[in-house]
Amino acid sequence: MKQSFMTLQRHIIEEERRHPQATGELSSLLWDLSLATKVISLEVNKAGLVDILGFTGEENIHGEEVKKLDRFAHEMMIRAMDHGGHLCVMASEEEDNIIHIPKNKKIGKYVLMFDPLDGSSNIDANVSIGTIFSIYKRVTPDGKPGTVEDCLQPGVKQVAAGYTIYGSSTMLVYTTGHGVHGFTLDPAFGEYLLSHPNIQIPKKGKIYSINEGNYKYWHPGLKKYIKFLQKDEDPEEKPYSARYIGSMVADLHRNLLYGGIFMYPADKRHPNGKLRLMYECNPMAMIVESAGGRATDGKNRILEIQPESIHQRVPIFIGSEEDVLLAEKFLREAEVEAV
Ligand code: AHG
Ligand code: MN
Ligand code: MN
């Protein structure tokens, strides 16, 4: 039997209908976001054809090179989102300060945080990259411009989160807290169609994803954990597979579907890890938890961390519940041993 079509637009509206008090604003906000990602997807797919590759010559606030597509994606998100009347403030990984809604536009009740292009070091190599977004309700009074206070909310307060992955096809995955749903962009008619309803991450996987080049900087507990996954001391047992692309979106998307653990730990060179709490870790933690997985900094639940600054970094262990629990156990035990 042929399946019936479910477009992203219809899905978003039906999801919102489940909440009797809903006004439809979140639906149109998500819809605007999906439009922005379609434009970014088009540009990403053209990247090899037009003269858009290479560096802008600038560095972003994290001291990393900014490539032209990062900038394009950042500006496209703002252009698509600043006039819908639903947002009071935005923040992007690519901008030092919070982004205000233009003076002549309606100010809404939602807050949008985003990583416009994740995995941007992979652009030139035609490797999968993505866009990550996170939505909160404002905490300051309605009608006025949003403030940093609206942005500095713990991840548990997110009302929606998601990402698009620009891979062998473009997919949008989102949650409003009731299941995680994946849509594939049909390139012929430009519509996201439901392809992965109600994604559940396996309780335990067979894949680990970490930048193993940093091994010598790691915590002893982490070294032991990775050796355990490699079944170093047990010749009979099959080791885990290592898979690491260097785009969090792509690495996590794969692990979400197949099961496994993704880690960007604190180490001697990165005392707080590398990934950003607001643009990467919180939205991905909401997605993974809603799919039945787990996300911590090695000890504490990512979603409960009270942010202190919009660009704050945090170590992350995220993926299948049993895998993350085991990683935490190794870290804990090594700390006890060290005392
Ligand atoms: P971004 O391109 O947004 O700066 O993010 C890159 C991040 C993340 O996607 C990835 O998991 C990580 O950097 C890779 O870092 P390493 O190269 O240090 O492994
Ligand atoms: Mn990123
Ligand atoms: Mn980025």
Short mmCIF file of C-alpha atoms and ligand atoms in Angstrom, two decimals, residues 93 115-120 130 132 248-249 275-276 279-280, ligand 2:
data_model
loop_
_atom_site.label_atom_id
_atom_site.label_comp_id
_atom_site.label_asym_id
_atom_site.label_seq_id
_atom_site.Cartn_x
_atom_site.Cartn_y
_atom_site.Cartn_z
CA GLU A 93 26.82 31.43 16.86
CA ASP A 115 23.96 27.74 14.58
CA PRO A 116 23.50 28.81 10.95
CA LEU A 117 26.00 26.34 9.53
CA ASP A 118 27.39 23.53 11.61
CA GLY A 119 30.43 21.59 10.42
CA SER A 120 31.57 24.45 8.24
CA GLY A 130 23.67 21.45 8.91
CA ILE A 132 20.59 23.90 14.23
CA MET A 248 27.96 17.52 14.97
CA VAL A 249 24.68 17.52 13.06
CA LEU A 275 30.55 22.92 21.47
CA ARG A 276 28.20 25.72 22.41
CA TYR A 279 23.33 26.74 19.64
CA GLU A 280 24.43 23.12 19.55
MN MN B 2 28.42 24.20 15.04
#
